PDB file of C-alpha atoms in Angstrom:
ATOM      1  CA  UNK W   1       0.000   0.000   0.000  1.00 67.00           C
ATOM      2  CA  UNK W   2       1.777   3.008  -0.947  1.00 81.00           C
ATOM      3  CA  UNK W   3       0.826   6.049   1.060  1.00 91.00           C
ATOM      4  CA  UNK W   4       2.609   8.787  -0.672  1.00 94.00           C
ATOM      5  CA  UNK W   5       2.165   8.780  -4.437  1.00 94.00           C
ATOM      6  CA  UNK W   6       4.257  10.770  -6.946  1.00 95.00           C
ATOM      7  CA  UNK W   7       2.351  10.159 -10.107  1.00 92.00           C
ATOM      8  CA  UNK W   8       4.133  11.500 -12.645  1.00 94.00           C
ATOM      9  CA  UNK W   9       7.555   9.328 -13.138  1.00 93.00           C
ATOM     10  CA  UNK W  10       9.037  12.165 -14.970  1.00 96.00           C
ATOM     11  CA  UNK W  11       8.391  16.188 -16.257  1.00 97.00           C
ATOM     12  CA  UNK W  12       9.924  18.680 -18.481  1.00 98.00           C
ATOM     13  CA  UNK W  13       9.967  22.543 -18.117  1.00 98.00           C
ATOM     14  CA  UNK W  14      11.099  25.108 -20.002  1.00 98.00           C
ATOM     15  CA  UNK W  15      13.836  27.446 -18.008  1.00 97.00           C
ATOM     16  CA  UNK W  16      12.463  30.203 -16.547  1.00 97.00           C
ATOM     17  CA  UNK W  17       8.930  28.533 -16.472  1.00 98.00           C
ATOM     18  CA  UNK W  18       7.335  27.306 -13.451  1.00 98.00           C
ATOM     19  CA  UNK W  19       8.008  23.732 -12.321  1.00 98.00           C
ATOM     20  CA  UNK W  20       5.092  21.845 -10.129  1.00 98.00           C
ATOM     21  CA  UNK W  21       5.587  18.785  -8.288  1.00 98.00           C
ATOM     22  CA  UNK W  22       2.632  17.285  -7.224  1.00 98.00           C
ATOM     23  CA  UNK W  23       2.167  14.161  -4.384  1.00 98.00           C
ATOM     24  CA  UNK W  24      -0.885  12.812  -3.186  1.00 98.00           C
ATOM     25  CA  UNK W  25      -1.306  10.782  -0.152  1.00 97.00           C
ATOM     26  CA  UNK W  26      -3.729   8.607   1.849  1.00 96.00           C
ATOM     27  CA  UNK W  27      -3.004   8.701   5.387  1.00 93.00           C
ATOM     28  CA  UNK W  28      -5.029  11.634   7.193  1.00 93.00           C
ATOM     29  CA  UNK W  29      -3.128  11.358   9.922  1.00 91.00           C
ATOM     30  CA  UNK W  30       0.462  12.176   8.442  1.00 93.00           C
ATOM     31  CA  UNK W  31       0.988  15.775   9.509  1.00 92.00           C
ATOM     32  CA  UNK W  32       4.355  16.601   8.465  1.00 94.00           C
ATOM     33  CA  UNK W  33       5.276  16.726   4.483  1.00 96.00           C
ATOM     34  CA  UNK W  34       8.716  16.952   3.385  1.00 96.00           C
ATOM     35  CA  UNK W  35      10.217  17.447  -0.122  1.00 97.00           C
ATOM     36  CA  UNK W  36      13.985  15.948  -1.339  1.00 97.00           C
ATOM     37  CA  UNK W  37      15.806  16.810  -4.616  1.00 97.00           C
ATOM     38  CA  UNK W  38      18.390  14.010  -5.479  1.00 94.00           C
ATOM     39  CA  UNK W  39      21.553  14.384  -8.546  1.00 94.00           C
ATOM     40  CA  UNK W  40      22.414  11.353  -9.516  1.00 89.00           C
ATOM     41  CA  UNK W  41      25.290   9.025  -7.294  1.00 86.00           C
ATOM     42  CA  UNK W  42      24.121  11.595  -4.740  1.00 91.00           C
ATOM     43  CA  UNK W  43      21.980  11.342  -1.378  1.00 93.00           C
ATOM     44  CA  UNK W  44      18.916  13.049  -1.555  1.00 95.00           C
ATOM     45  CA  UNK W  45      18.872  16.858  -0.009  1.00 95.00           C
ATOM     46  CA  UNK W  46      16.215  18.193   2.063  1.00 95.00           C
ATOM     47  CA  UNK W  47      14.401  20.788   0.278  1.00 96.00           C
ATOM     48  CA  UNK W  48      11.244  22.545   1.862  1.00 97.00           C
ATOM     49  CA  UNK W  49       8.863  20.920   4.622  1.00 95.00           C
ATOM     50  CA  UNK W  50       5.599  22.066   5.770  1.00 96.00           C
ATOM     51  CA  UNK W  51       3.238  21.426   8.833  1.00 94.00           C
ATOM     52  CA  UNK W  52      -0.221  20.136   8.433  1.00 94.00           C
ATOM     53  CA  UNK W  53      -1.267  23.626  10.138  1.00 94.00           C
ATOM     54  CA  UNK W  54      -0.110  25.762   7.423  1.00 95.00           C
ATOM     55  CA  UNK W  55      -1.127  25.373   3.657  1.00 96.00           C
ATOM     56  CA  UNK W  56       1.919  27.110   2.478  1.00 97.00           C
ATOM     57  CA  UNK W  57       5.692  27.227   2.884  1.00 97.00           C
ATOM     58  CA  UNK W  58       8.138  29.376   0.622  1.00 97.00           C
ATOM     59  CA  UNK W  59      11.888  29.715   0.852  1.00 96.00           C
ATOM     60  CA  UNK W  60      13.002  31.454  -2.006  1.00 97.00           C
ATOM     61  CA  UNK W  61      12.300  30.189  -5.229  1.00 98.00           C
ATOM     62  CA  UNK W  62      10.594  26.653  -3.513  1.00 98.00           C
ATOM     63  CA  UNK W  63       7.215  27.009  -2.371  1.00 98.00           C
ATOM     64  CA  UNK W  64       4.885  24.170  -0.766  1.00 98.00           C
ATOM     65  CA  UNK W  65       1.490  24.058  -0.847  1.00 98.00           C
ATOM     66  CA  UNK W  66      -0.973  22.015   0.987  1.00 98.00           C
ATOM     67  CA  UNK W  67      -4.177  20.874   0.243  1.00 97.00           C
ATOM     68  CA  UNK W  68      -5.387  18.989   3.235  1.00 96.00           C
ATOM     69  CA  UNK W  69      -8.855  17.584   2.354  1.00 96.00           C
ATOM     70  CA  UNK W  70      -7.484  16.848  -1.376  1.00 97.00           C
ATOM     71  CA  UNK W  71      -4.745  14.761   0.674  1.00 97.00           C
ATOM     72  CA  UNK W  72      -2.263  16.781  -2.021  1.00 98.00           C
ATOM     73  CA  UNK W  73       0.754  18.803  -2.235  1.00 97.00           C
ATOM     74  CA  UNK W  74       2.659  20.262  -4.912  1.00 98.00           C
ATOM     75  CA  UNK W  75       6.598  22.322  -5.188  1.00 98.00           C
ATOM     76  CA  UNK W  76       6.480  24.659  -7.401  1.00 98.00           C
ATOM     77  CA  UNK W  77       9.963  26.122  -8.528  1.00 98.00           C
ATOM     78  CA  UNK W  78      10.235  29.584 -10.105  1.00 97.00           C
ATOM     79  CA  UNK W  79      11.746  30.189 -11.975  1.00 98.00           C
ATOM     80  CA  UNK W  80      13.181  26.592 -13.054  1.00 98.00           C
ATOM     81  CA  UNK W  81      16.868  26.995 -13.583  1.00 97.00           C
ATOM     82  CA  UNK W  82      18.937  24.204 -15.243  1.00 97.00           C
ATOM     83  CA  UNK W  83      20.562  23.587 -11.663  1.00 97.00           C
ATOM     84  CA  UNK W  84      17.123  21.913 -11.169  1.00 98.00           C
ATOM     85  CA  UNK W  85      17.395  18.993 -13.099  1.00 98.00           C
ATOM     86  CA  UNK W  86      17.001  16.202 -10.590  1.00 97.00           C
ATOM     87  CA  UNK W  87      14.391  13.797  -8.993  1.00 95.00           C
ATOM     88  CA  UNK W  88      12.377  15.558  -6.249  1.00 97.00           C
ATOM     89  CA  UNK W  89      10.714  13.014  -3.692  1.00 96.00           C
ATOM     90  CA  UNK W  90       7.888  13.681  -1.651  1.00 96.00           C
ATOM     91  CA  UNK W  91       7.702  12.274   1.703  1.00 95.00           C
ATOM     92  CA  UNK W  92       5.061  12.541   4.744  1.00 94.00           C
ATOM     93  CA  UNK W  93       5.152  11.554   8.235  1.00 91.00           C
ATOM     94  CA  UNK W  94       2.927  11.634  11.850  1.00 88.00           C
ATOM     95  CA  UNK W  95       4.896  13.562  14.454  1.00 82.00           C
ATOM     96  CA  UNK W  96       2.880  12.796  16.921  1.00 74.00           C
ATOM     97  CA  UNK W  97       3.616   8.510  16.546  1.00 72.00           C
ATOM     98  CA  UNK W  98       6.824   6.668  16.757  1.00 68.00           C
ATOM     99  CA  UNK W  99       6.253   6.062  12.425  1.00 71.00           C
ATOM    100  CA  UNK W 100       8.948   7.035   9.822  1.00 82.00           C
ATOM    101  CA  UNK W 101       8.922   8.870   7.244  1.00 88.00           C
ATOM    102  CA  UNK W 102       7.094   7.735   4.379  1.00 90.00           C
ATOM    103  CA  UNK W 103       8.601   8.583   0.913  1.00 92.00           C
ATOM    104  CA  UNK W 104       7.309   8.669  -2.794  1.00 93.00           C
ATOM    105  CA  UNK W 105       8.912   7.068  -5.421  1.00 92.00           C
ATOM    106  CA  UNK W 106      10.259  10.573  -6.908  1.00 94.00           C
ATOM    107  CA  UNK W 107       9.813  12.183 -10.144  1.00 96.00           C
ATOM    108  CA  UNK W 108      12.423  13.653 -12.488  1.00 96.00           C
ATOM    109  CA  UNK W 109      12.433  16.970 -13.606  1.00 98.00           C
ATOM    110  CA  UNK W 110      14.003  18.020 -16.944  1.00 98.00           C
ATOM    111  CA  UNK W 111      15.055  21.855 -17.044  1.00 98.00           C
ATOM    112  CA  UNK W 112      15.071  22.480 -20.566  1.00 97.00           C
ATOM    113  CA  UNK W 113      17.017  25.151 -22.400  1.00 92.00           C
TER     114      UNK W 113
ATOM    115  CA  UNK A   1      27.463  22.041  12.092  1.00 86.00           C
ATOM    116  CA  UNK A   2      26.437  18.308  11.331  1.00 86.00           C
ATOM    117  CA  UNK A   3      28.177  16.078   8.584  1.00 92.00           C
ATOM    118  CA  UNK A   4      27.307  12.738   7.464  1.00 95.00           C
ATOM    119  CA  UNK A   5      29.937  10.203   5.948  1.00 94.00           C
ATOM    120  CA  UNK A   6      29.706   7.219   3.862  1.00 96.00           C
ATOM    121  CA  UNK A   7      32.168   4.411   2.341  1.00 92.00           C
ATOM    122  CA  UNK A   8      33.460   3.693   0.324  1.00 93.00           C
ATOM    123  CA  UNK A   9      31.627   5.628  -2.670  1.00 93.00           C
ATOM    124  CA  UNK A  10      31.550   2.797  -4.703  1.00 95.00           C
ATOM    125  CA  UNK A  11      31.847  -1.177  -4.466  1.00 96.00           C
ATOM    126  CA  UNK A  12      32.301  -4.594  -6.508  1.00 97.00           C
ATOM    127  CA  UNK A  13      31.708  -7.586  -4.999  1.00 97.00           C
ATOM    128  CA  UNK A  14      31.241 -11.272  -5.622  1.00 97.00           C
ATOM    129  CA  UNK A  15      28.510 -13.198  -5.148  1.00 97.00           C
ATOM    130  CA  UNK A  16      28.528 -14.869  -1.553  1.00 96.00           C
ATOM    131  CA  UNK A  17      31.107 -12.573  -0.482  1.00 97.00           C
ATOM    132  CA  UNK A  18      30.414 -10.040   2.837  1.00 97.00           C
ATOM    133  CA  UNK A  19      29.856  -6.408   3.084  1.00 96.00           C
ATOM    134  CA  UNK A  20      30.091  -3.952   5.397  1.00 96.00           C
ATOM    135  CA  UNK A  21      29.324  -0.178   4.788  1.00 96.00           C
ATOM    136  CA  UNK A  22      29.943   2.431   7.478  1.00 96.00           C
ATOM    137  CA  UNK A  23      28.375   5.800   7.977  1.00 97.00           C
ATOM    138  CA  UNK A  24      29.533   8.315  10.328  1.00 97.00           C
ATOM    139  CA  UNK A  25      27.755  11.378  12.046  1.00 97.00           C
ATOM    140  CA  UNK A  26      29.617  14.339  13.519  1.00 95.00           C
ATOM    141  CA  UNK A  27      28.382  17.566  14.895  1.00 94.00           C
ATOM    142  CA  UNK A  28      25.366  15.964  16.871  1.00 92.00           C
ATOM    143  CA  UNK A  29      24.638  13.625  19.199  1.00 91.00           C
ATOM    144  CA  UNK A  30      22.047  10.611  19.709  1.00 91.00           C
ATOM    145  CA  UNK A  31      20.732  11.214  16.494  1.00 93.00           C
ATOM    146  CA  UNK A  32      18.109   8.662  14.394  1.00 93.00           C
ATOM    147  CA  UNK A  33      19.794   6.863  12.088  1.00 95.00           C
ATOM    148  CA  UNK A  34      18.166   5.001   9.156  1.00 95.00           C
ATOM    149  CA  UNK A  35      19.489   2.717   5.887  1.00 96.00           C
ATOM    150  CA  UNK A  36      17.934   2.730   2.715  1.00 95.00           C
ATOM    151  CA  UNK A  37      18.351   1.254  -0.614  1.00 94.00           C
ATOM    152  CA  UNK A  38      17.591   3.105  -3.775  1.00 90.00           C
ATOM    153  CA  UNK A  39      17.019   0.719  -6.521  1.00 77.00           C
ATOM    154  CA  UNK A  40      17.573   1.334 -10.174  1.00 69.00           C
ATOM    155  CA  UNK A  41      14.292   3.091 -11.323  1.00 66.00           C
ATOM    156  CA  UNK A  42      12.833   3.002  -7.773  1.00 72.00           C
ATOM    157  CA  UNK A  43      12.437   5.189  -4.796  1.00 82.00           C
ATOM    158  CA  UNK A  44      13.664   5.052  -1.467  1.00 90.00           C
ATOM    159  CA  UNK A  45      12.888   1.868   0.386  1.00 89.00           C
ATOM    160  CA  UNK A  46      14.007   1.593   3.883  1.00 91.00           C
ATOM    161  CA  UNK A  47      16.195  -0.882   5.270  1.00 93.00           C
ATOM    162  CA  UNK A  48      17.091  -0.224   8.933  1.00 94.00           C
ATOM    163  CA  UNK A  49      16.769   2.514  11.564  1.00 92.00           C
ATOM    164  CA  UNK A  50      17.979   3.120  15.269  1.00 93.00           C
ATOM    165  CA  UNK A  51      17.136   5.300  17.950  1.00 91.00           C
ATOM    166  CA  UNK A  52      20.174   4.467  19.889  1.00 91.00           C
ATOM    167  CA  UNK A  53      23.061   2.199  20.925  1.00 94.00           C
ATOM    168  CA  UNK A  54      22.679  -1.402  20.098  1.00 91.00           C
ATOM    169  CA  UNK A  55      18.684  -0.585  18.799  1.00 92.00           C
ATOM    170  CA  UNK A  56      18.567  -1.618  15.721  1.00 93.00           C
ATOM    171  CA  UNK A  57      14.693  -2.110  13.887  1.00 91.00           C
ATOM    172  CA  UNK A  58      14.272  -4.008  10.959  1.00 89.00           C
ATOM    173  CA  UNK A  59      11.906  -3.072   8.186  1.00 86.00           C
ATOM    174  CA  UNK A  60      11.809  -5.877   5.646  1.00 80.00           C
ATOM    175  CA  UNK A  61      13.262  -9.480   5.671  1.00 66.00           C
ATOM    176  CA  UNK A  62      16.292  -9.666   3.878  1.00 78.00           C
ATOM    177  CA  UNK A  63      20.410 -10.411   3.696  1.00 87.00           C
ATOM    178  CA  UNK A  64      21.632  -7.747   5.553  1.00 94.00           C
ATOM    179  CA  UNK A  65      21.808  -6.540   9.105  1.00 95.00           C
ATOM    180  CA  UNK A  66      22.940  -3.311  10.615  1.00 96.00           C
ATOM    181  CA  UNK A  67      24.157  -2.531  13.777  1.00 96.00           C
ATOM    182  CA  UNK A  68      25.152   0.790  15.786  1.00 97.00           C
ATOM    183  CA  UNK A  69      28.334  -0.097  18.117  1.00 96.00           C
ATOM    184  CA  UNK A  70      28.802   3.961  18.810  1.00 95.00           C
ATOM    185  CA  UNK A  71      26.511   6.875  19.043  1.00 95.00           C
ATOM    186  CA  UNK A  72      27.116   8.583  15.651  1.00 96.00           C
ATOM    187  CA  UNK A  73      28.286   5.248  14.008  1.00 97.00           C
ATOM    188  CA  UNK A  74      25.978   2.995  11.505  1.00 97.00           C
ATOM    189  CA  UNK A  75      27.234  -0.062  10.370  1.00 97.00           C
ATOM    190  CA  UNK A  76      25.273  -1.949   7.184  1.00 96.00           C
ATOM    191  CA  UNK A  77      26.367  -6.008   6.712  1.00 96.00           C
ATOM    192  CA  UNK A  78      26.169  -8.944   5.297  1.00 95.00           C
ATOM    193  CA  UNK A  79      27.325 -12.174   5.566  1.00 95.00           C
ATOM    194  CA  UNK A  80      26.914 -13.758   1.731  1.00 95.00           C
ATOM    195  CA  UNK A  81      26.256 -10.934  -0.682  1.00 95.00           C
ATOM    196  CA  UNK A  82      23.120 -11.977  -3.473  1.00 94.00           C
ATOM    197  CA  UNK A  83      22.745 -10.362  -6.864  1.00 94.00           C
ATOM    198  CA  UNK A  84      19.516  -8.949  -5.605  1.00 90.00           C
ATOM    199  CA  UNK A  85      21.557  -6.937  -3.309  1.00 92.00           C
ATOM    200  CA  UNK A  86      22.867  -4.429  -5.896  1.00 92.00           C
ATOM    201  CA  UNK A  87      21.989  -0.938  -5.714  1.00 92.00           C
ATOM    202  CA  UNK A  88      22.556   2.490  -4.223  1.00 94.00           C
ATOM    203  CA  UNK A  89      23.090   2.580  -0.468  1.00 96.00           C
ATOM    204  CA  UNK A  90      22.101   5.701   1.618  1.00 96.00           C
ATOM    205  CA  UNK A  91      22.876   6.360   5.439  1.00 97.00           C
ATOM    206  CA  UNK A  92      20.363   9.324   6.907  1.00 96.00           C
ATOM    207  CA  UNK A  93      20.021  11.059  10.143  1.00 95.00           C
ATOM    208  CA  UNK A  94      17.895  12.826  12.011  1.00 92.00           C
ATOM    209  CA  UNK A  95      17.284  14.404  15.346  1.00 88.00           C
ATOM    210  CA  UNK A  96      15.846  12.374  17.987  1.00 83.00           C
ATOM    211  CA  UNK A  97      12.220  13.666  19.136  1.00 75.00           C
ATOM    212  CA  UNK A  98       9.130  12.754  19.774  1.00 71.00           C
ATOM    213  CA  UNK A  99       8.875  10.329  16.840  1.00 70.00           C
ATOM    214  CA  UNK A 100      10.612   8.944  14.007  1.00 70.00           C
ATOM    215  CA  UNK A 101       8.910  11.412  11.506  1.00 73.00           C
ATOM    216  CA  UNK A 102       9.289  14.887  13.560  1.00 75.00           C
ATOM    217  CA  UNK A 103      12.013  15.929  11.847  1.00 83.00           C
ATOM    218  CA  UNK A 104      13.658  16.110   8.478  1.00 88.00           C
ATOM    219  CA  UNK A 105      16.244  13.740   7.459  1.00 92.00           C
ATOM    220  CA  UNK A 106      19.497  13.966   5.912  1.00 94.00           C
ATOM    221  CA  UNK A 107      21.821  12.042   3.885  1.00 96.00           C
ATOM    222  CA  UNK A 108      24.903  10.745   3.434  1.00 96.00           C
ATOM    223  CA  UNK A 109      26.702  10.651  -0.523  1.00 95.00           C
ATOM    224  CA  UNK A 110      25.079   7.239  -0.710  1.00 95.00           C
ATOM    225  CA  UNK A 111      27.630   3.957  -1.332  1.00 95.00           C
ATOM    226  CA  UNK A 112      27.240   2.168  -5.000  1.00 94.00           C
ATOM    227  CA  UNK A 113      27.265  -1.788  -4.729  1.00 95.00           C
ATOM    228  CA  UNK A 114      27.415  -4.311  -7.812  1.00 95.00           C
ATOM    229  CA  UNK A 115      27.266  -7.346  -7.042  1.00 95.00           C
ATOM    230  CA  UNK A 116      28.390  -9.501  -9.812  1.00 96.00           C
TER     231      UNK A 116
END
């Protein structure tokens, strides 16, 4: 049963566009979403969390929103710069309860010049 | 600040031979620690975690075992190595809190194993 779903395997974006990631997931309870960005032969970096008590995060050119009775939440990146190239993995979690942290199974983003 | 190590970067092993992959945490102490295996074309699947010394949980049946002999220290095994064992190796950790999910995790450069 996979509780975080990245549905889209892979996307493409035009520099200087607007890049968005989108996860969906089926636990109500997870209250803590994280996104990772991972180069190949690399560990993943943390990007950008959010709490389930706010429906948006931004730090610089990331933003997070959350959509909490659509169980969704999307990164968009603007504007996409080639340096973004990578595969981005959503993950979720419940604070609140000894569980891990639940990842996706990423998607890759193409930065196109 | 913290830093995470992993080796060696990259290995090539036989088949039936035994592993052992070490990760190393600095700059914190009694952090989670956690194993995972990225396969080719797949996401992250977890191996192993610990919340301390000696505590070692186990999240799917398999050919390896991990064990934490020191605080910042993460040691991934395995007796016989199988070709199903091949892929992308990452050490993470986290800081210890209230659960295993209240905080972000972070990664080490991830070790490369072939078996062949």
């Amino acid at each position: 049963d996979q509780q975080v779903k990245q549905n889209s395997p892979s996307l493409s974006v035009q520099e200087g566009r607007i890049s968005i990631l989108n996860c969906d997931y089926t636990n109500s309870m997870f209250d803590y979403f994280l996104w990772y960005k991972k180069y190949p032969a690399e560990g993943p970096t943390f990007l950008i969390s959010i709490s389930s008590i706010k429906d948006k995060n931004e730090d610089g050119r990331f933003t997070v929103f959350l959509n909490k009775s659509a169980k969704h939440l999307s990164l968009h990146i603007v504007p996409s710069q080639p340096g973004d190239s990578a595969v981005y993995f959503c993950a979720a979690s419940q604070t609140n309860r000894d569980d891990k942290i639940i990842f996706g199974k990423g998607t890759r983003l193409h930065i196109l010049p | 600040s913290q830093t995470i190590h992993q080796w060696p970067a990259t290995l090539v092993q036989p088949v039936g031979s035994p592993l052992s992959l070490e990760c190393t945490v600095e700059g914190t102490s009694n952090p989670n620690l956690y194993w995972y295996r990225q396969a080719a074309g797949r996401g992250l699947q977890l191996l192993f975690y610990s919340v301390g010394i000696g505590q070692i949980s186990s999240e799917v049946p398999q050919n390896l075992s991990a064990s934490r002999p020191q605080d910042r220290q993460f040691i991934l095994s395995s007796k016989k190595l199988l070709l199903s064992d091949s892929g992308f190796y990452l050490c993470a950790w986290s800081l210890s809190g209230p659960g295993l999910g209240a905080y972000e995790q972070y990664f080490g450069p991830g070790t490369r194993l072939t078996v062949t």
